[in-house]
Tab-separated table of C-alpha atoms in Angstrom:
chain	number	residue	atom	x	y	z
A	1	UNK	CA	96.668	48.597	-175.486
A	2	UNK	CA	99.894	50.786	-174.735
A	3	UNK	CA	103.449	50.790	-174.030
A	4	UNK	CA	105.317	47.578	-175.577
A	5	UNK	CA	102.642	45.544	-175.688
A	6	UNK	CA	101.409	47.383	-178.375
A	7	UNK	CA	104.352	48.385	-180.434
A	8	UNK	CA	104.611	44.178	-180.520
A	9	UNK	CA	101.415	43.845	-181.585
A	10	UNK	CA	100.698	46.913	-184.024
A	11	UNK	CA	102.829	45.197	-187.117
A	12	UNK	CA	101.415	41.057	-186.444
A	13	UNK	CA	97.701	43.097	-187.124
A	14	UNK	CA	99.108	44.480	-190.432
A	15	UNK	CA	100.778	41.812	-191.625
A	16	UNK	CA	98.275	39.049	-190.971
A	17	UNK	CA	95.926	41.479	-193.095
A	18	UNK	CA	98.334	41.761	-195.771
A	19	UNK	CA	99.093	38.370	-195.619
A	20	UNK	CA	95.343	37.409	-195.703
A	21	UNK	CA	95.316	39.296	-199.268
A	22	UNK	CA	98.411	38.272	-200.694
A	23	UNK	CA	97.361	34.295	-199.724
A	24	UNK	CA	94.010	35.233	-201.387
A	25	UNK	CA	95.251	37.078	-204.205
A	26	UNK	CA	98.329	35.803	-205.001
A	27	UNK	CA	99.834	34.859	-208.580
A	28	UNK	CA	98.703	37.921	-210.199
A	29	UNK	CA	98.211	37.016	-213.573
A	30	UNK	CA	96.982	33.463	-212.607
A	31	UNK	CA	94.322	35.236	-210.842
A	32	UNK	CA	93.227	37.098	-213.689
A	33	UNK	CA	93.351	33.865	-215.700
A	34	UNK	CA	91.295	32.735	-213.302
A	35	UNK	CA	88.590	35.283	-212.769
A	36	UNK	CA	88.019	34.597	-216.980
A	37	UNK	CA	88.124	30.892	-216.483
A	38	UNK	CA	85.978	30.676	-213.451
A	39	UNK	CA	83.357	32.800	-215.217
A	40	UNK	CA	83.049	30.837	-218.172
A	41	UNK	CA	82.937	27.612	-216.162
A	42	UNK	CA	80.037	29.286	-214.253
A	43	UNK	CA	77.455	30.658	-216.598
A	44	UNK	CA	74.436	28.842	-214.334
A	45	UNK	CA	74.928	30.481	-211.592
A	46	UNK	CA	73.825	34.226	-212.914
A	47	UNK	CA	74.498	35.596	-209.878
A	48	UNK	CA	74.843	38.964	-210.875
A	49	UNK	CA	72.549	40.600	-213.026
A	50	UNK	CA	73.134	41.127	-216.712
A	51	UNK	CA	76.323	38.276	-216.425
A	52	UNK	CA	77.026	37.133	-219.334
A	53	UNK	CA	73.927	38.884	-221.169
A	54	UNK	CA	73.030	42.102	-222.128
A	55	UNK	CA	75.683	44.648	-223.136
A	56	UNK	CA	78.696	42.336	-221.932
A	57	UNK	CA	81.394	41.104	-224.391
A	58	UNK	CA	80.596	37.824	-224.313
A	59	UNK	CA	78.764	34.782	-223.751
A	60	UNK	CA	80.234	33.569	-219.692
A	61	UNK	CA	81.899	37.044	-219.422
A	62	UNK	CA	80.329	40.096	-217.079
A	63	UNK	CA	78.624	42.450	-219.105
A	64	UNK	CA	79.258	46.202	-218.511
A	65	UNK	CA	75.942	47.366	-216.381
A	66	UNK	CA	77.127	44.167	-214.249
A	67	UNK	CA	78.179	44.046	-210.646
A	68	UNK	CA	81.710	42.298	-211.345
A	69	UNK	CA	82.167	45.202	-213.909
A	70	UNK	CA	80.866	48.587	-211.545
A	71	UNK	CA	82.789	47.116	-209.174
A	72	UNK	CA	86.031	46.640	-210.485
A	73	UNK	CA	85.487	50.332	-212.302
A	74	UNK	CA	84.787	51.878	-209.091
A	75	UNK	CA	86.958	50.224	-206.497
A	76	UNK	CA	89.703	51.042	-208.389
A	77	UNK	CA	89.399	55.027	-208.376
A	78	UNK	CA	89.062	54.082	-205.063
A	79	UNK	CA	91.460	52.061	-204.520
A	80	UNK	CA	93.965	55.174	-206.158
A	81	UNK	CA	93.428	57.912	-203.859
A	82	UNK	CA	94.158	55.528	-200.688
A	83	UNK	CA	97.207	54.868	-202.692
A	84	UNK	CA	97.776	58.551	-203.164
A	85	UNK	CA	97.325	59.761	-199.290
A	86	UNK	CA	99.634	56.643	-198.180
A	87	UNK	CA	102.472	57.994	-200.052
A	88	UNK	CA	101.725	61.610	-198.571
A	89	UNK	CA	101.354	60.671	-195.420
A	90	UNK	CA	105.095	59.176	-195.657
A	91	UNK	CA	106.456	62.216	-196.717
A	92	UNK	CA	104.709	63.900	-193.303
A	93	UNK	CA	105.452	62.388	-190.344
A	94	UNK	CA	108.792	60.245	-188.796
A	95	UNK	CA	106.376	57.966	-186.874
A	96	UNK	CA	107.340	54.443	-188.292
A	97	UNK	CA	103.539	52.975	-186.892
A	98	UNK	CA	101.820	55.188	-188.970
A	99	UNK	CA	104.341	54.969	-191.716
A	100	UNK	CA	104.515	51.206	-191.745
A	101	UNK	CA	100.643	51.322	-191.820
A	102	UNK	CA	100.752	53.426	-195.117
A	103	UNK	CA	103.034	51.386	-196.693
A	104	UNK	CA	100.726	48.246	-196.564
A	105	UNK	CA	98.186	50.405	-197.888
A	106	UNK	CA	99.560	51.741	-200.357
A	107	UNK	CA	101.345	48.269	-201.790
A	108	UNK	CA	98.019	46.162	-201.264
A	109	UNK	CA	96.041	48.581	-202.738
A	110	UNK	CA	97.899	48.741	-205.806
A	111	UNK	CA	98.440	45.418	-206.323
A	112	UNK	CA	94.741	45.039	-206.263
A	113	UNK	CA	93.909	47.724	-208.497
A	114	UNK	CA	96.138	46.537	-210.271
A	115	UNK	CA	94.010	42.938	-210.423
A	116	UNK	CA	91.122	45.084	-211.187
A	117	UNK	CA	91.872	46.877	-214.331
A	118	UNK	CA	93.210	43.534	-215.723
A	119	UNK	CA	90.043	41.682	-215.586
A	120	UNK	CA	88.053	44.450	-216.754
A	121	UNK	CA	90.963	44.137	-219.995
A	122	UNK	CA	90.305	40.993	-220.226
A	123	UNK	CA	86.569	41.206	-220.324
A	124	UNK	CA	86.997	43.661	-222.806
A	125	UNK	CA	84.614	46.095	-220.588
A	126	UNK	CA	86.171	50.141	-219.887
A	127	UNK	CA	87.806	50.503	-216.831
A	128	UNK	CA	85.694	53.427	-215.827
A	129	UNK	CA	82.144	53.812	-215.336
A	130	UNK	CA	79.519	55.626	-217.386
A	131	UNK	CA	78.569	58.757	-215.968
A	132	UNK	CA	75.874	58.907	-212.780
A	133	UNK	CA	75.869	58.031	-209.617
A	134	UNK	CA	78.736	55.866	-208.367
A	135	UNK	CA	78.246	52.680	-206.866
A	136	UNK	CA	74.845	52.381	-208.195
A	137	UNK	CA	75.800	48.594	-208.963
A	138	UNK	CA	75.199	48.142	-205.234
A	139	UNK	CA	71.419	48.952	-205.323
A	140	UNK	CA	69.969	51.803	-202.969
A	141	UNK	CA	69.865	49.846	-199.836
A	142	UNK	CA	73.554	48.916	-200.060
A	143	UNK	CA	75.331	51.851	-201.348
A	144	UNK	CA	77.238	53.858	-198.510
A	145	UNK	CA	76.228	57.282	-197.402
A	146	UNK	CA	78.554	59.830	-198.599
A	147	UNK	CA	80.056	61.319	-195.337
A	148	UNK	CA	81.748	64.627	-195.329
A	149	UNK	CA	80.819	66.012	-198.994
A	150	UNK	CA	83.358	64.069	-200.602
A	151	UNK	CA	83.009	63.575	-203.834
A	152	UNK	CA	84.377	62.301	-207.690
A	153	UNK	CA	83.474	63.137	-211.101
A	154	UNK	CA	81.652	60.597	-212.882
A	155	UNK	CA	83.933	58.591	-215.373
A	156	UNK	CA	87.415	59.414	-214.029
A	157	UNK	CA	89.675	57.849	-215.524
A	158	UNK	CA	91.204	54.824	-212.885
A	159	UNK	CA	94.814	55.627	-214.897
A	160	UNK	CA	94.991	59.612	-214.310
A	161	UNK	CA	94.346	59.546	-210.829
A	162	UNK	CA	97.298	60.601	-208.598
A	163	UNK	CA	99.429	60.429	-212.186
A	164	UNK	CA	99.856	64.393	-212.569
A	165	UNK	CA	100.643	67.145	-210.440
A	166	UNK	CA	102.952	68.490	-207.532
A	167	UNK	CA	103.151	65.424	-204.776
A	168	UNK	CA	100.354	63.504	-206.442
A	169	UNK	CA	97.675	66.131	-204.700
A	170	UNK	CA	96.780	68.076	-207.693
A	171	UNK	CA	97.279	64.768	-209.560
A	172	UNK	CA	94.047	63.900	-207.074
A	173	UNK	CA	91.994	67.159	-207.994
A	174	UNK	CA	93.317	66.794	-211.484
A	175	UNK	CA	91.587	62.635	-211.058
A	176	UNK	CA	88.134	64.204	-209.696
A	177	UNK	CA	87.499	66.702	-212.443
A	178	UNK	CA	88.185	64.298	-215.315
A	179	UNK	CA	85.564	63.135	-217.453
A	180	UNK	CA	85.504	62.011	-220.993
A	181	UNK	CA	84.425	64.002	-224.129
A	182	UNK	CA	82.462	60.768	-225.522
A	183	UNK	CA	81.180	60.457	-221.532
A	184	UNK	CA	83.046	57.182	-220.602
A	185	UNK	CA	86.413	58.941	-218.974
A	186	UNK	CA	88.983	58.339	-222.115
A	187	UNK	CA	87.984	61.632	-223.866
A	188	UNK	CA	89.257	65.428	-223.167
A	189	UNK	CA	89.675	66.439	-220.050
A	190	UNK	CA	86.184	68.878	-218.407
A	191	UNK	CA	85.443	70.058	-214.571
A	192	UNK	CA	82.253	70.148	-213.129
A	193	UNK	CA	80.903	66.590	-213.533
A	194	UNK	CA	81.320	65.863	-209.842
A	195	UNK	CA	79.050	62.811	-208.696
A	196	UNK	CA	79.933	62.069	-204.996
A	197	UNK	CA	81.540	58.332	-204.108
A	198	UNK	CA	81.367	57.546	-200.367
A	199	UNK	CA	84.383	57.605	-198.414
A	200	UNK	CA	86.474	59.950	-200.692
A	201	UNK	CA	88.497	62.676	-199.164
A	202	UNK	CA	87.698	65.970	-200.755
A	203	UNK	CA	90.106	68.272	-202.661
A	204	UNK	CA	90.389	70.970	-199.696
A	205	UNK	CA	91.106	67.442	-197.298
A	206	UNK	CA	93.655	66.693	-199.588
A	207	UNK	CA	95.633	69.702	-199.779
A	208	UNK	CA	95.718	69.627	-196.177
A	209	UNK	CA	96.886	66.040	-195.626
A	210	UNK	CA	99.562	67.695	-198.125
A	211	UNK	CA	100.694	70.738	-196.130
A	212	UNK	CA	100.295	68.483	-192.477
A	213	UNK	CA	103.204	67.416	-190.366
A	214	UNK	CA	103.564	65.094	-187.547
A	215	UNK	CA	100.785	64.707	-184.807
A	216	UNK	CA	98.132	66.679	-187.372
A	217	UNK	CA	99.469	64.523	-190.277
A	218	UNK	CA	98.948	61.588	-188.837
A	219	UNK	CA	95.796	62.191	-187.366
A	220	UNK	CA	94.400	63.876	-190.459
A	221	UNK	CA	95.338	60.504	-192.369
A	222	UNK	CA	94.230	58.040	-189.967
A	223	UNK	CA	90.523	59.772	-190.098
A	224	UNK	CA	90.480	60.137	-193.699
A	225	UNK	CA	91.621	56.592	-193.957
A	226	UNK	CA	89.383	55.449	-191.928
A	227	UNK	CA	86.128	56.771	-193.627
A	228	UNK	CA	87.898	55.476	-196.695
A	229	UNK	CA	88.009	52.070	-195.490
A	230	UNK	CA	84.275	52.164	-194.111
A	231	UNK	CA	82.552	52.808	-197.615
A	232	UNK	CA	84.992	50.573	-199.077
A	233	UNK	CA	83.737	47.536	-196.947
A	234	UNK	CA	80.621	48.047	-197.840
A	235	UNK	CA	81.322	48.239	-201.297
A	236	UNK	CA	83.328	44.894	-201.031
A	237	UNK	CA	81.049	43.363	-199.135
A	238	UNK	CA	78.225	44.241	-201.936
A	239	UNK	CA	80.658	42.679	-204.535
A	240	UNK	CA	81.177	39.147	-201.994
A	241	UNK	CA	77.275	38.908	-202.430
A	242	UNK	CA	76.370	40.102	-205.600
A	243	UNK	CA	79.383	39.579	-207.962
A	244	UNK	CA	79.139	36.659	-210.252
A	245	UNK	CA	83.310	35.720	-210.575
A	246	UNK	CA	84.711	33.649	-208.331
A	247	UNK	CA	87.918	34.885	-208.075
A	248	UNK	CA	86.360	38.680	-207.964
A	249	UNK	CA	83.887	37.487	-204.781
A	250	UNK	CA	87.237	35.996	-203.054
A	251	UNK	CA	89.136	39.422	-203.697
A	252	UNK	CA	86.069	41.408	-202.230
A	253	UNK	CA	86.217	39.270	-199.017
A	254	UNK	CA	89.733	39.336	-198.493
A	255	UNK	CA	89.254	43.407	-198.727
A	256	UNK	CA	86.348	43.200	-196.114
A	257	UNK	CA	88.923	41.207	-193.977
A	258	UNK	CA	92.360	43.185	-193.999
A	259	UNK	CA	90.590	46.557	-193.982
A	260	UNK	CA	88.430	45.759	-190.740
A	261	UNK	CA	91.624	44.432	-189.047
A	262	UNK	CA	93.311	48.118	-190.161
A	263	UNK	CA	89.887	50.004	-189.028
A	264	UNK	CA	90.808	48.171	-185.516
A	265	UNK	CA	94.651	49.321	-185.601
A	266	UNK	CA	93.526	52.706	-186.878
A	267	UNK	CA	91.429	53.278	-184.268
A	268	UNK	CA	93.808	52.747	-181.955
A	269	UNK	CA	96.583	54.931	-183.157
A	270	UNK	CA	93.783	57.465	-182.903
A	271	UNK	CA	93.380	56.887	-179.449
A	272	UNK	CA	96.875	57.140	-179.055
A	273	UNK	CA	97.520	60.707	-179.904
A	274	UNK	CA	94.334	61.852	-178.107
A	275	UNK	CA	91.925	61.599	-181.068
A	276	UNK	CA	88.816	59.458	-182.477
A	277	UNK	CA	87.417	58.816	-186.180
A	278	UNK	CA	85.476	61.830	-187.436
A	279	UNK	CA	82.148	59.526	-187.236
């Protein structure tokens, strides 16, 4: 698709993706409301494993080796440095396609962090993971492969990431190397934990999406983006199966549907400027 046809198109893909989340998720508080009422209702179902037994705190509530609770924990850290390269990418490039495209990015994907961190508040559970291997939640066979070397240190801290630094890039290094003193993120500062989390850009990928302008900026962004939004569909996918919550299954599916529809558009302002994802 080229000329005008696709400048007409380009924002109806967006917005019927943001739309799809902001139907699903809207209400914001009522939804959090809703993902403690809906699990209380539905303590039969025990459809993820360890809900509302084990270490959780509570009797209906997820408990914190549960699939609700990994992946609220790691969607969000997730969900912060797509947050983090939309903003950059604004700052490097005048195209208002690619610009546009960041901007729904970076508001959906705050709005549902946002969602995230609340319910694991009100389910009393940390909002970051134990140390190990991220996404382990999914199982073995579901986890996505780590392309590119990217990585994260186990435990960072959902609320540091992107919060410090020049730009919000060493704010992003700063996010990888945290891990807490007592092991579950809210301690001192340490580097050197890293455990890798599909579909993260690295630190020397992120201080070139930084120091990128134009054509390389956007192109840079669009393939980090996209292998961003690949492990992240599988990881919300895992959660629409496994996750006990209503209201946390619904949010997973909406993510599976918006980010596919922005894989499609991404892949074809790719084409666009003479490019193609990385894999």
């Amino acid at each position: 698709m080229t000329g005008g046809t696709a400048r007409t198109t380009r924002p109806r893909w967006v917005a019927a993706g943001v739309l799809a989340v902001a139907v699903l998720v809207g209400g914001g508080t009522a939804a959090l409301v809703t993902a403690r009422s809906d699990g209380a209702r539905e303590d039969g179902e025990q459809r993820a494993q360890g809900y509302g037994q084990g270490s959780g705190p509570g009797q209906g509530l997820p408990a914190v080796d549960s699939a609700d609770a990994g992946f609220a924990q790691d969607m969000a850290v997730h969900h912060q440095q797509a947050v983090d390269m939309s903003f950059v990418v604004r700052d490097g490039t005048r195209d208002e396609d690619v610009r546009r495209l960041a901007y729904d990015i970076a508001r959906t994907q705050s709005n549902q962090r946002g969602m995230l961190l609340g319910w694991l508040d009100l389910w009393g559970l940390p909002k970051v993971a134990p140390p190990g291997r991220p996404t382990a939640w999914m199982g073995a066979q579901d986890a996505p492969s780590s392309p590119g070397g990217t990585e994260r240190a186990a435990g960072t801290d959902p609320d540091m990431a992107g919060m410090a630094g020049m730009e919000g890039m060493e704010g992003m290094d700063h996010a990888q190397d945290m891990t807490g003193a007592n092991g579950t993120g809210q301690g001192a500062a340490r580097p050197g934990a890293g455990t890798r989390m599909a579909g993260m850009a690295t630190r020397a990928e992120l201080k070139q999406l930084g120091a990128a302008r134009g054509r390389a900026a956007e192109v840079l962004f669009l393939q980090l983006m996209t292998d961003h939004h690949k492990s992240g569909i599988a990881m919300a996918r895992s959660c629409a199966e496994r996750c006990a919550v209503p209201a946390e299954r619904r949010l997973a599916q909406g993510m599976v549907d918006a980010q596919q529809a922005e894989l499609d558009l991404m892949a074809q302002l790719l084409a666009e400027r003479g490019a193609h994802p990385r894999r």
